[in-house]
Amino acid sequence: MRDTYLVSEWALIRRNELTDIPGELEIHPDFLHTLSHAEFESGFKEIWKMFYQIYSDMAQSPQKFGLPLYKAGEYDYFSNQARETRTAPWHMFYFLYCLFASGRCKGDLFVADTAEVRDMNKSKKTNCLLEALADYGFVFSGIKKYSLSSADSLVIEYPDNRNVTEVLSAVAKKVKNTQMKGVKNYLSNMTAFSNGFIGWNYKVLAEDLYTCSLAEGCDYVADKMHNDKDREVVSALDEMLTKQGYIRKRGDANEGPSVRYHKGSGAYDYALVSDRGELFLELRVRNAERCLAYVSQCPEGIVESFRISDSGCQNRINGTCKYGVKYIFENEEKWHCGCCGAPFKVHPVTEHIPHYLQLMELGRSR
């Protein structure tokens, strides 16, 4: 029987965070000094396919990439081992970022400064990562046995499409000069969810090399969605809530980015959440009993969010929970934990937005 590793699941979750690419890309002239629009676009799309395949292969053969081989079912969510596996799939892509942000193109070749790469890079087992990359079409020379410390420079070729190294270099340098400027913790969730190189986000190409508004506002979540309806409801909710005076703040759970909407300094009222690639709207309904008569008029998705119940958290077990919501629905007692997030979650639909707002109004106070 084949072993199942924790990191395999997280490789697929991280794969799901790659930004979908539209048919035609808006590319700023700063990126097109040596390549045509068609050449740059073709290279960019080829890299997206490569990133997708690497994540897929990580899930199947994590040992090939030097990933931690902790078996699923042997470690709880809060263990150090589980924490390590959640960020481990990003290391390959941060390493690629460091490689291509630390050198320059010379004709069809890219020459990386190995000392600069070592200074920037926080990933371990770089020899293993380089060896793995060779299976995806990269050719390395100038160093011995995939060791960066064996020479002053690393020469990189991609013979299948010689524009790929130039595109990687251009995007890496753009991200280095903008998003990553002054950032020390490359592997924080919030940094990774925003990073235009890690998510291979086509929007990084629309502005000049020193301007980057990527992942600002609700796009922090919307860019992770994979269908138009989800992107539309994120935009519609964001517009409506900000017009009502809500302040938008980022969240960075392990399962994906979120945008949280606050009034004042207390807990957020609403949150748009990408949870393993699935979109949810969180509602901080504090008094569910006051909502029940209205719920009967709501679409089934909202009814179901009131019908389900969870076991609660450790605080409920030890009797110290202050944020849980308890109510009777359909003649059964229901419980929703509110310690780590808002108590109610629903997959949002644009047409149902008035219902979400009404439920929050009814259930605002205890």
Coordinates of C-alpha atoms in Angstrom, one line a residue:
M1 CA 0.0 0.0 0.0
R2 CA 1.4 3.4 -1.0
D3 CA 2.1 5.8 1.8
T4 CA 0.1 9.1 1.9
Y5 CA 2.1 12.1 2.9
L6 CA 0.8 15.3 4.5
V7 CA 2.8 17.4 2.0
S8 CA 1.0 15.8 -1.0
E9 CA -2.3 17.4 0.0
W10 CA -0.6 20.8 0.5
A11 CA 1.1 20.6 -2.9
L12 CA -2.3 20.3 -4.5
I13 CA -3.7 23.2 -2.4
R14 CA -0.8 25.4 -3.4
R15 CA -1.3 24.4 -7.0
N16 CA -4.8 25.6 -6.7
E17 CA -3.5 29.1 -5.8
L18 CA -2.0 29.6 -9.2
T19 CA -3.8 32.4 -11.0
D20 CA -5.8 31.5 -14.1
I21 CA -4.5 33.1 -17.2
P22 CA -6.9 34.7 -19.8
G23 CA -6.6 34.3 -23.5
E24 CA -4.9 37.6 -24.1
L25 CA -2.5 39.3 -21.7
E26 CA -2.0 43.0 -21.1
I27 CA 1.8 43.5 -21.1
H28 CA 3.5 46.8 -20.3
P29 CA 6.2 47.9 -22.9
D30 CA 8.8 47.7 -20.1
F31 CA 8.7 43.9 -20.5
L32 CA 9.0 44.0 -24.3
H33 CA 12.5 45.4 -25.0
T34 CA 13.8 42.2 -26.6
L35 CA 10.7 40.0 -27.0
S36 CA 7.6 40.7 -29.0
H37 CA 4.2 40.6 -27.2
A38 CA 3.5 37.2 -28.7
E39 CA 6.9 35.8 -27.7
F40 CA 6.5 37.0 -24.1
E41 CA 3.0 35.8 -23.8
S42 CA 3.8 32.4 -25.1
G43 CA 6.7 32.1 -22.6
F44 CA 4.6 33.3 -19.7
K45 CA 1.9 30.7 -20.5
E46 CA 4.4 27.9 -20.9
I47 CA 5.8 28.7 -17.4
W48 CA 2.3 28.5 -15.9
K49 CA 1.9 25.0 -17.3
M50 CA 5.3 24.1 -15.9
F51 CA 4.5 25.4 -12.4
Y52 CA 1.2 23.5 -12.5
Q53 CA 3.0 20.3 -13.5
I54 CA 5.7 20.7 -10.8
Y55 CA 3.0 21.0 -8.1
S56 CA 1.2 18.0 -9.5
D57 CA 4.5 16.0 -9.4
M58 CA 5.2 17.1 -5.9
A59 CA 1.9 15.5 -4.8
Q60 CA 2.8 12.3 -6.5
S61 CA 6.5 12.1 -5.7
P62 CA 7.4 14.5 -2.8
Q63 CA 10.8 12.7 -2.2
K64 CA 12.0 13.8 -5.6
F65 CA 11.8 17.5 -4.4
G66 CA 13.3 16.9 -1.0
L67 CA 9.9 17.6 0.7
P68 CA 9.2 16.4 4.2
L69 CA 7.8 12.9 4.2
Y70 CA 5.5 13.0 7.2
K71 CA 2.7 10.5 6.9
A72 CA -0.9 11.6 6.9
G73 CA -2.8 10.6 10.0
E74 CA 0.3 10.6 12.3
Y75 CA 0.4 14.3 13.1
D76 CA -2.3 16.7 14.2
Y77 CA -3.0 20.0 12.5
F78 CA -1.1 22.0 15.1
S79 CA 2.1 20.0 15.1
N80 CA 5.5 21.3 13.9
Q81 CA 5.5 18.6 11.2
A82 CA 2.1 19.7 9.9
R83 CA 3.2 23.3 9.9
E84 CA 6.3 22.5 7.9
T85 CA 4.4 20.7 5.2
R86 CA 2.1 23.6 4.6
T87 CA 4.9 25.9 3.3
A88 CA 7.2 23.3 1.9
P89 CA 5.7 23.2 -1.6
W90 CA 6.5 26.9 -2.0
H91 CA 10.3 26.4 -1.6
M92 CA 10.9 25.3 -5.1
F93 CA 9.2 28.5 -6.5
Y94 CA 11.0 30.8 -4.1
F95 CA 14.2 29.2 -5.2
L96 CA 13.3 29.8 -8.8
Y97 CA 12.5 33.4 -7.9
C98 CA 15.9 33.8 -6.2
L99 CA 17.7 32.2 -9.2
F100 CA 16.2 34.5 -11.8
A101 CA 16.2 37.7 -9.6
S102 CA 20.0 37.3 -9.2
G103 CA 21.6 37.5 -12.6
R104 CA 21.0 38.6 -16.2
C105 CA 20.3 37.3 -19.6
K106 CA 23.2 36.9 -22.0
G107 CA 21.7 36.0 -25.4
D108 CA 19.9 32.8 -25.0
L109 CA 21.5 32.1 -21.6
F110 CA 20.8 33.3 -18.1
V111 CA 23.7 33.7 -15.8
A112 CA 22.9 33.7 -12.1
D113 CA 25.3 35.1 -9.4
T114 CA 25.5 32.1 -7.0
A115 CA 26.7 34.2 -4.1
E116 CA 23.6 36.5 -4.5
V117 CA 21.3 33.5 -4.8
R118 CA 22.7 32.0 -1.6
D119 CA 22.2 35.3 0.2
M120 CA 18.6 35.6 -1.0
N121 CA 17.5 32.0 -0.8
K122 CA 16.0 30.5 2.4
S123 CA 15.2 27.1 0.9
K124 CA 17.3 24.1 1.8
K125 CA 18.3 21.2 -0.3
T126 CA 19.0 23.5 -3.3
N127 CA 21.0 20.7 -5.0
C128 CA 17.9 18.5 -4.9
L129 CA 15.8 21.4 -6.3
L130 CA 18.2 22.0 -9.2
E131 CA 18.3 18.3 -10.0
A132 CA 14.5 18.2 -10.1
L133 CA 14.3 21.3 -12.3
A134 CA 16.5 19.5 -14.9
D135 CA 13.6 17.1 -15.5
Y136 CA 11.5 20.1 -16.7
G137 CA 13.8 21.2 -19.4
F138 CA 16.3 23.4 -17.7
V139 CA 20.0 22.8 -18.4
F140 CA 22.6 24.0 -15.8
S141 CA 26.3 24.4 -16.3
G142 CA 29.1 26.2 -14.5
I143 CA 28.7 24.4 -11.1
K144 CA 29.5 20.9 -10.0
K145 CA 27.0 18.3 -8.8
Y146 CA 24.3 20.8 -8.5
S147 CA 26.2 22.6 -5.8
L148 CA 25.7 26.4 -5.8
S149 CA 28.8 26.9 -3.7
S150 CA 31.1 25.2 -6.3
A151 CA 31.4 28.3 -8.6
D152 CA 30.7 32.0 -8.8
S153 CA 28.0 31.7 -11.4
L154 CA 25.3 29.3 -12.7
V155 CA 24.5 29.2 -16.4
I156 CA 20.9 28.3 -17.1
E157 CA 19.4 27.4 -20.5
Y158 CA 15.9 26.3 -21.5
P159 CA 16.4 24.9 -25.0
D160 CA 12.7 24.1 -25.6
N161 CA 11.7 27.7 -25.6
R162 CA 14.6 30.2 -25.2
N163 CA 12.2 33.0 -24.2
V164 CA 11.3 31.2 -20.9
T165 CA 14.5 32.3 -19.1
E166 CA 14.0 35.9 -20.1
V167 CA 10.3 35.9 -19.0
L168 CA 11.3 34.3 -15.6
S169 CA 14.0 36.9 -15.2
A170 CA 11.7 39.8 -16.0
V171 CA 9.0 38.7 -13.6
A172 CA 11.4 37.8 -10.8
K173 CA 13.1 41.2 -11.0
K174 CA 9.7 43.1 -11.1
V175 CA 8.6 41.2 -8.0
K176 CA 12.0 41.8 -6.3
N177 CA 11.9 45.5 -6.9
T178 CA 8.2 45.9 -5.8
Q179 CA 6.4 43.3 -3.7
M180 CA 9.5 41.8 -2.1
K181 CA 11.4 45.0 -1.4
G182 CA 12.3 45.0 2.3
V183 CA 10.4 41.8 3.0
K184 CA 12.3 39.5 5.4
N185 CA 9.9 36.6 5.8
Y186 CA 9.5 35.3 2.2
L187 CA 7.5 32.3 3.4
S188 CA 4.8 34.0 5.5
N189 CA 1.3 33.1 4.2
M190 CA 0.4 36.7 3.4
T191 CA 3.6 37.3 1.4
A192 CA 3.1 34.0 -0.5
F193 CA -0.5 34.6 -1.3
S194 CA 0.3 38.0 -2.7
N195 CA 3.5 37.1 -4.5
G196 CA 3.2 37.6 -8.3
F197 CA 6.0 35.1 -9.0
I198 CA 4.8 32.3 -6.7
G199 CA 1.2 32.6 -7.9
W200 CA 2.4 33.3 -11.5
N201 CA -0.1 36.1 -11.7
Y202 CA -0.5 37.6 -15.2
K203 CA -1.5 40.9 -13.6
V204 CA 2.1 41.6 -12.7
L205 CA 2.7 42.3 -16.4
A206 CA 0.2 45.2 -16.7
E207 CA 2.3 47.8 -14.9
D208 CA 5.8 49.1 -15.4
L209 CA 8.8 47.3 -13.7
Y210 CA 8.6 49.5 -10.6
T211 CA 4.9 49.7 -10.0
C212 CA 2.9 46.8 -8.6
S213 CA -0.7 47.0 -7.3
L214 CA -1.1 43.2 -7.4
A215 CA -3.3 41.5 -4.8
E216 CA -4.6 44.8 -3.5
G217 CA -8.2 45.1 -2.3
C218 CA -10.5 42.1 -2.9
D219 CA -8.2 40.8 -5.7
Y220 CA -6.2 39.2 -2.8
V221 CA -8.9 36.6 -2.8
A222 CA -10.5 37.0 -6.2
D223 CA -7.3 36.1 -8.0
K224 CA -7.3 32.7 -6.4
M225 CA -10.8 31.9 -7.8
H226 CA -11.3 29.7 -10.9
N227 CA -14.6 30.8 -12.3
D228 CA -16.2 34.1 -13.2
K229 CA -19.2 33.8 -10.9
D230 CA -16.9 33.6 -7.8
R231 CA -14.8 36.5 -9.0
E232 CA -18.0 38.5 -9.6
V233 CA -19.5 37.9 -6.2
V234 CA -16.2 38.9 -4.5
S235 CA -16.2 42.1 -6.4
A236 CA -19.8 42.9 -5.7
L237 CA -19.6 42.2 -2.0
D238 CA -16.5 44.2 -1.7
E239 CA -18.0 47.2 -3.4
M240 CA -21.1 47.0 -1.3
L241 CA -19.4 46.6 2.0
T242 CA -16.8 49.3 1.5
K243 CA -19.6 51.7 0.4
Q244 CA -21.2 50.9 3.8
G245 CA -18.1 52.1 5.6
Y246 CA -16.3 48.8 6.2
I247 CA -12.6 48.7 6.4
R248 CA -10.9 46.0 4.5
K249 CA -8.0 44.0 6.1
R250 CA -6.2 40.9 4.9
G251 CA -6.2 37.6 6.6
D252 CA -3.7 34.8 6.0
A253 CA -5.0 31.4 7.2
N254 CA -3.1 28.3 6.1
E255 CA -5.8 27.2 3.8
G256 CA -5.8 30.4 1.7
P257 CA -6.1 34.2 1.8
S258 CA -9.1 36.1 3.1
V259 CA -10.3 39.7 3.1
R260 CA -12.0 40.7 6.3
Y261 CA -14.4 43.6 6.7
H262 CA -14.4 45.6 10.0
K263 CA -16.2 48.5 11.5
G264 CA -14.2 49.8 14.4
S265 CA -11.4 47.9 16.2
G266 CA -13.3 44.8 17.0
A267 CA -13.7 41.5 15.2
Y268 CA -14.6 41.5 11.6
D269 CA -18.3 41.2 10.6
Y270 CA -17.8 39.6 7.1
A271 CA -14.9 37.8 5.5
L272 CA -14.4 36.5 2.0
V273 CA -12.2 33.4 2.2
S274 CA -10.4 31.2 -0.2
D275 CA -10.4 27.8 1.7
R276 CA -8.3 25.3 -0.2
G277 CA -9.5 27.1 -3.4
E278 CA -13.2 27.1 -2.5
L279 CA -14.8 30.5 -1.9
F280 CA -16.7 31.1 1.3
L281 CA -18.4 34.1 2.9
E282 CA -18.1 34.2 6.7
L283 CA -20.9 36.0 8.6
R284 CA -20.4 36.9 12.3
V285 CA -24.0 36.3 13.3
R286 CA -24.0 36.5 17.1
N287 CA -27.7 35.8 17.7
A288 CA -28.8 33.0 15.4
E289 CA -32.2 32.7 17.1
R290 CA -33.2 36.1 15.8
C291 CA -32.5 35.0 12.2
L292 CA -34.4 31.7 12.2
A293 CA -37.8 33.0 11.0
Y294 CA -36.0 34.9 8.1
V295 CA -33.9 31.8 7.2
S296 CA -37.0 29.9 6.2
Q297 CA -37.4 32.4 3.3
C298 CA -33.8 32.1 2.2
P299 CA -32.2 29.9 -0.6
E300 CA -31.2 26.4 0.3
G301 CA -27.5 27.2 0.6
I302 CA -28.2 29.6 3.4
V303 CA -30.6 27.2 5.1
E304 CA -28.0 24.5 5.0
S305 CA -25.4 26.8 6.7
F306 CA -27.9 27.0 9.7
R307 CA -28.7 23.3 9.5
I308 CA -25.2 22.1 10.0
S309 CA -23.5 21.9 13.4
D310 CA -19.9 21.6 14.5
S311 CA -18.4 20.0 17.6
G312 CA -16.8 23.3 18.7
C313 CA -13.2 23.9 19.8
Q314 CA -11.2 23.0 22.8
N315 CA -12.6 26.0 24.6
R316 CA -16.1 24.6 24.3
I317 CA -14.9 21.3 25.7
N318 CA -13.3 22.9 28.8
G319 CA -16.2 25.3 29.2
T320 CA -14.4 28.6 28.5
C321 CA -15.7 29.4 25.0
K322 CA -17.0 33.0 24.7
Y323 CA -17.7 33.1 21.0
G324 CA -19.7 30.0 20.2
V325 CA -23.3 30.3 18.9
K326 CA -25.9 27.9 20.1
Y327 CA -29.5 27.7 18.8
I328 CA -32.4 25.3 18.1
F329 CA -33.1 24.7 14.4
E330 CA -35.5 22.1 13.0
N331 CA -36.0 20.7 16.6
E332 CA -32.3 20.1 17.0
E333 CA -29.6 22.0 19.0
K334 CA -26.9 23.4 16.8
W335 CA -23.5 24.8 17.7
H336 CA -21.2 27.0 15.6
C337 CA -17.7 27.7 16.9
G338 CA -16.7 31.4 16.6
C339 CA -13.2 31.4 18.1
C340 CA -11.0 31.1 15.0
G341 CA -13.4 32.6 12.5
A342 CA -17.0 33.9 12.1
P343 CA -19.6 31.2 13.1
F344 CA -21.4 31.0 9.8
K345 CA -20.0 30.1 6.3
V346 CA -21.7 30.0 3.0
H347 CA -20.6 29.8 -0.6
P348 CA -21.7 33.3 -1.8
V349 CA -23.9 33.9 -4.8
T350 CA -24.3 37.4 -6.2
E351 CA -28.1 37.2 -6.2
H352 CA -28.2 36.2 -2.5
I353 CA -26.2 39.2 -1.2
P354 CA -29.4 41.0 0.1
H355 CA -30.0 37.9 2.3
Y356 CA -26.5 38.0 3.7
L357 CA -26.9 41.6 4.7
Q358 CA -30.3 41.0 6.3
L359 CA -29.1 38.0 8.3
M360 CA -26.2 40.1 9.7
E361 CA -28.6 42.9 10.6
L362 CA -30.9 40.5 12.4
G363 CA -28.2 38.6 14.2
R364 CA -25.8 41.4 15.0
S365 CA -26.4 41.5 18.8
R366 CA -26.6 38.7 21.4

